Coordinates of C-alpha atoms in Angstrom, one line a residue:
M1188 CA -13.2 -12.9 40.0
A1189 CA -12.4 -15.1 37.3
K1190 CA -12.2 -14.2 33.8
P1191 CA -14.2 -14.4 31.1
K1192 CA -13.7 -16.4 28.1
T1193 CA -12.9 -15.0 25.3
T1194 CA -14.4 -16.5 22.6
E1195 CA -13.7 -17.0 18.6
K1196 CA -15.0 -13.7 17.5
Q1197 CA -12.9 -11.9 20.1
A1198 CA -9.7 -13.7 19.5
W1199 CA -10.1 -12.3 16.0
K1200 CA -10.7 -8.7 17.3
T1201 CA -7.3 -9.6 19.3
P1202 CA -4.3 -8.6 17.3
G1203 CA -2.0 -10.4 19.9
K1204 CA -4.2 -13.6 19.7
A1205 CA -4.3 -13.9 16.1
R1206 CA -0.6 -12.6 15.2
Q1207 CA 0.5 -15.7 18.1
H1208 CA -1.9 -18.4 16.1
I1209 CA -0.2 -17.1 12.4
L1210 CA 3.1 -17.9 13.8
E1211 CA 2.7 -21.0 15.0
L1212 CA 0.9 -22.1 11.6
R1213 CA 3.9 -20.3 9.4
Q1214 CA 6.5 -21.8 12.0
K1215 CA 4.1 -25.3 11.5
N1216 CA 3.8 -24.8 7.4
T1217 CA 0.3 -25.9 7.7
C1218 CA -0.9 -23.0 4.9
S1219 CA 1.2 -21.4 2.7
A1220 CA -0.1 -17.9 1.0
F1221 CA -0.9 -19.1 -2.6
M1222 CA -3.1 -21.9 -1.3
L1223 CA -4.6 -18.6 0.5
V1224 CA -4.9 -16.8 -2.9
D1225 CA -6.2 -19.1 -4.4
S1226 CA -9.5 -20.1 -1.6
I1227 CA -9.8 -16.0 -2.1
V1228 CA -10.4 -16.9 -5.8
Q1229 CA -12.3 -20.3 -5.7
L1230 CA -15.0 -18.7 -2.4
R1231 CA -15.4 -15.8 -4.7
K1232 CA -16.3 -17.9 -8.0
L1233 CA -18.7 -19.9 -5.1
G1234 CA -20.6 -16.3 -4.1
Q1235 CA -19.4 -16.7 -1.3
N1236 CA -17.3 -14.1 1.9
P1237 CA -14.3 -16.6 1.8
E1238 CA -13.0 -14.5 5.2
P1239 CA -14.1 -17.2 7.3
F1240 CA -12.8 -19.8 5.6
L1241 CA -8.9 -17.6 5.7
R1242 CA -10.0 -16.7 9.8
A1243 CA -10.2 -20.1 10.8
Q1244 CA -6.5 -21.0 8.2
G1245 CA -5.5 -17.9 11.4
V1246 CA -5.0 -15.2 9.2
S1247 CA -5.4 -12.0 10.7
P1248 CA -7.5 -8.7 9.1
N1249 CA -4.0 -6.8 8.4
E1250 CA -2.6 -10.4 6.2
Y1251 CA -6.4 -10.3 4.8
L1252 CA -5.8 -7.0 3.2
I1253 CA -2.4 -8.7 1.7
L1254 CA -3.6 -11.4 0.3
E1255 CA -6.1 -9.0 -1.8
K1256 CA -2.6 -6.7 -3.0
I1257 CA -0.9 -9.5 -3.8
L1258 CA -4.3 -11.2 -4.9
K1259 CA -5.0 -7.7 -7.3
L1260 CA -1.1 -6.8 -8.3
L1261 CA -0.2 -9.9 -9.0
F1262 CA -3.1 -12.4 -10.3
R1263 CA -1.2 -12.1 -13.8
H1264 CA 2.2 -14.2 -12.4
R1265 CA 0.8 -16.5 -10.0
A1266 CA 0.6 -19.3 -12.2
A1267 CA 4.6 -18.6 -11.9
L1268 CA 5.0 -17.6 -8.3
E1269 CA 2.6 -20.6 -7.3
D1270 CA 4.6 -23.3 -9.5
R1271 CA 7.7 -21.9 -7.3
R1272 CA 5.6 -22.0 -4.1
T1273 CA 6.8 -18.6 -3.1
D1274 CA 6.5 -18.2 0.8
F1275 CA 4.4 -14.7 1.9
E1276 CA 6.6 -13.1 3.2
T1277 CA 8.0 -12.3 -0.5
L1278 CA 4.6 -11.8 -1.6
T1279 CA 3.9 -9.3 1.1
V1280 CA 7.7 -7.8 0.6
L1281 CA 6.5 -7.2 -3.3
V1282 CA 3.8 -5.4 -1.6
E1283 CA 5.5 -3.2 0.1
V1284 CA 8.1 -2.2 -2.3
G1285 CA 8.8 0.5 -4.6
M1286 CA 7.3 -0.5 -8.2
R1287 CA 10.5 -0.5 -10.2
S1288 CA 12.1 -3.4 -8.2
R1289 CA 8.8 -5.3 -8.1
A1290 CA 8.5 -5.1 -12.0
M1291 CA 12.4 -6.6 -11.6
A1292 CA 11.4 -8.8 -9.1
L1293 CA 7.8 -10.6 -11.2
R1294 CA 10.2 -10.7 -14.7
Q1295 CA 12.1 -12.7 -12.7
V1296 CA 9.2 -14.9 -11.6
S1297 CA 8.2 -14.9 -15.4
K1298 CA 11.6 -16.1 -15.8
G1299 CA 10.6 -19.4 -14.2
I1300 CA 13.7 -18.4 -11.6
A1301 CA 12.7 -18.2 -7.9
I1302 CA 12.7 -15.4 -5.5
D1303 CA 11.9 -14.6 -1.8
A1304 CA 12.1 -11.8 0.5
A1305 CA 15.8 -10.5 -0.1
T1306 CA 15.9 -11.0 -3.8
V1307 CA 13.3 -8.1 -4.2
R1308 CA 15.2 -6.3 -1.3
S1309 CA 18.5 -6.4 -2.7
Y1310 CA 16.7 -4.8 -5.8
E1311 CA 15.2 -2.4 -3.9
T1312 CA 18.7 -1.8 -2.5
Q1313 CA 20.4 -2.4 -5.9
L1314 CA 18.0 0.7 -7.7
R1315 CA 17.9 2.5 -4.6
E1316 CA 21.9 3.0 -5.4
R1317 CA 22.1 3.2 -8.8
R1318 CA 19.7 6.3 -8.3
M1319 CA 22.3 7.9 -5.7
S1320 CA 25.9 7.2 -8.2
G1321 CA 24.4 9.4 -11.5
V1322 CA 27.1 12.1 -12.3
G1323 CA 24.7 14.8 -11.9
R1324 CA 23.2 13.6 -7.9
V1325 CA 27.7 13.4 -7.3
R1326 CA 27.6 16.6 -8.3
E1327 CA 24.8 18.5 -6.7
R1328 CA 26.2 16.8 -3.5
L1329 CA 29.4 17.8 -3.8
Q1330 CA 28.3 21.7 -4.6
I1331 CA 26.2 21.5 -1.2
A1332 CA 28.9 20.5 0.9
V1333 CA 31.1 23.1 -0.7
L1334 CA 28.7 25.7 0.1
H1335 CA 27.9 24.4 3.4
K1336 CA 31.6 25.4 3.9
A1337 CA 31.1 28.2 2.5
R1338 CA 28.8 29.8 5.0
E1339 CA 30.7 27.8 8.3
T1340 CA 33.7 29.8 7.5
D1341 CA 32.1 33.1 5.0
L1342 CA 34.0 32.6 2.5
P1343 CA 33.2 34.2 -1.3
L1344 CA 32.4 31.0 -3.2
R1345 CA 31.3 30.3 -7.5
I1346 CA 30.8 27.4 -8.1
S1347 CA 31.6 25.9 -11.8
S1348 CA 29.3 24.1 -14.0
R1349 CA 32.5 21.9 -14.6
M1350 CA 34.2 19.5 -12.5
D1351 CA 38.0 20.1 -11.8

């Protein structure tokens, strides 16, 4: 029996097909994230629904949600980001990462420094390392390790608050 032909509407509902189409578009580099964000803004100004246009550009419903978040989060920095033609992956990472690293990345952007996804991820790593390397944390970790050892060996133990 012949398989029924999938309509555009059905393909839109099939995440695999939409994703494949997006990957093809990304490889061809035919649409930038900012063109899409811009189109959402322009179509909203005209009182139209941007979804059909974005669907034609091969944007999945998940990517549409990401674009909406980008629009809300980065609207003030849009001009700076636009100048640098920041890629879609970077914007996605900016949406995903923690508030502090996002703020650091956006500060760089507003100074006119180009950023990419790797830079944002490195900010996130730096912040994590800085949080973990606090002297108090080190002491706390050492004390926990000593307590665990004492439990294992049944030794009576007193931990001073001073590091010897």
